[in-house]
Amino acid sequence: AQSVSQHNHHVILSEAASLELGCNYSYGGTVNLFWYVQYPGQHLQLLLKYFSGDPLVKGIKGFEAEFIKSKFSFNLRKPSVQWSDTAEYFCAVNAPTGTASKLTFGTGTRLQVTL
Amino acid sequence: GAGVSQTPSNKVTEKGKYVELRCDPISGHTALYWYRQSLGQGPEFLIYFQGTGAADDSGLPNDRFFAVRPEGSVSTLKIQRTERGDSAVYLCASSFLQSGSSDTQYFGPGTRLTVL
């Protein structure tokens, strides 16, 4: 069975600080990896995804993530956060079976950016 | 175009009652998923449909939960004899899966179910 760990439950940063949110997964085969974001009062939105190819993935709003297969990790980064990045961030994984596949999510990281 | 929509946005019911939650996927999306999100947790998979059939219902917690997608578009999640532990946000997602490729799921706003 797949599992996802997000070790940072609540992160508080000042504007312009750099961000790195950890995500580790447990699964023996090939995986697809995702980061979703949920802004206050809004629904889950896709931030970025990795299916194959270049392990450094760039997403919207200046976010990027790096897939390190040997570490089973897919950490999210942003060089300089903004107050508007305050949100909950979820890492998720599924198996690329060639058919639709359920996502397994981590418990989420709440990011609070202060002015 | 329009995203995934879910109705109602909020549902308050009493223990033991029956509820139906509706999901309208993005037009043309073939796969539809239901997840449940409890407070402080990530979404947990319940069931998904490929077309009209339930391709994987392994996440349904018990036989009080049932979902249908009779015409391959709109889906209804049905919960019988609701319990207080069923209180959560129920999320729907849809995707357009092309043969042999991986799919990206797009989520709706959710239905917040409260069982008193």
Short mmCIF file of C-alpha atoms in Angstrom, two decimals, chain A residues 32 34 36 38 42-46 49 51 88 90 94-108, chain B residues 31 33 35 37 40-43 45 48 50 56 58 91 95 97-109:
data_model
loop_
_atom_site.label_atom_id
_atom_site.label_comp_id
_atom_site.label_asym_id
_atom_site.label_seq_id
_atom_site.Cartn_x
_atom_site.Cartn_y
_atom_site.Cartn_z
CA ASN A 32 3.30 9.92 -10.09
CA PHE A 34 1.68 15.83 -6.95
CA TYR A 36 -1.91 20.43 -4.24
CA GLN A 38 -5.75 24.79 -0.61
CA GLN A 42 -11.02 27.66 -1.62
CA HIS A 43 -10.87 24.17 -3.04
CA LEU A 44 -7.82 22.01 -3.71
CA GLN A 45 -5.79 23.23 -6.66
CA LEU A 46 -2.94 21.55 -8.48
CA LYS A 49 3.08 17.32 -10.81
CA PHE A 51 5.08 11.94 -14.11
CA GLU A 88 -2.45 24.31 3.29
CA PHE A 90 -0.78 18.54 0.35
CA ASN A 94 -0.51 7.49 -7.26
CA ALA A 95 0.67 4.64 -9.41
CA PRO A 96 0.80 5.21 -13.19
CA THR A 97 -1.11 2.12 -14.19
CA GLY A 98 -2.30 3.56 -17.49
CA THR A 99 -5.80 3.72 -16.08
CA ALA A 100 -7.32 6.12 -13.61
CA SER A 101 -5.72 5.73 -10.22
CA LYS A 102 -6.60 6.89 -6.73
CA LEU A 103 -4.43 9.46 -4.99
CA THR A 104 -2.91 8.87 -1.58
CA PHE A 105 -2.42 12.13 0.29
CA GLY A 106 -0.25 13.23 3.16
CA THR A 107 -1.80 14.94 6.17
CA GLY A 108 -0.89 18.38 4.86
CA ALA B 31 -12.92 9.37 -14.54
CA TYR B 33 -13.38 10.16 -7.81
CA TYR B 35 -12.62 11.41 -1.34
CA GLN B 37 -11.40 14.79 4.30
CA GLY B 40 -6.61 17.97 10.17
CA GLN B 41 -6.20 15.17 7.65
CA GLY B 42 -5.53 14.85 3.96
CA PRO B 43 -8.24 13.59 1.62
CA PHE B 45 -9.98 7.88 -1.23
CA TYR B 48 -13.74 6.01 -8.40
CA GLN B 50 -14.37 5.01 -15.10
CA ASP B 56 -12.36 0.75 -7.46
CA SER B 58 -11.97 -0.20 -1.91
CA LEU B 91 -14.60 15.90 -2.14
CA SER B 95 -9.92 13.61 -14.78
CA LEU B 97 -7.60 9.89 -18.87
CA GLN B 98 -5.99 9.23 -22.22
CA SER B 99 -5.07 5.62 -22.82
CA GLY B 100 -1.62 4.76 -21.54
CA SER B 101 -0.98 8.09 -19.86
CA SER B 102 -1.24 9.36 -16.34
CA ASP B 103 -4.14 11.52 -15.29
CA THR B 104 -4.41 14.75 -13.32
CA GLN B 105 -7.36 15.05 -10.96
CA TYR B 106 -9.22 18.32 -10.59
CA PHE B 107 -11.15 18.83 -7.38
CA GLY B 108 -14.47 20.42 -6.58
CA PRO B 109 -15.18 22.65 -3.58
#
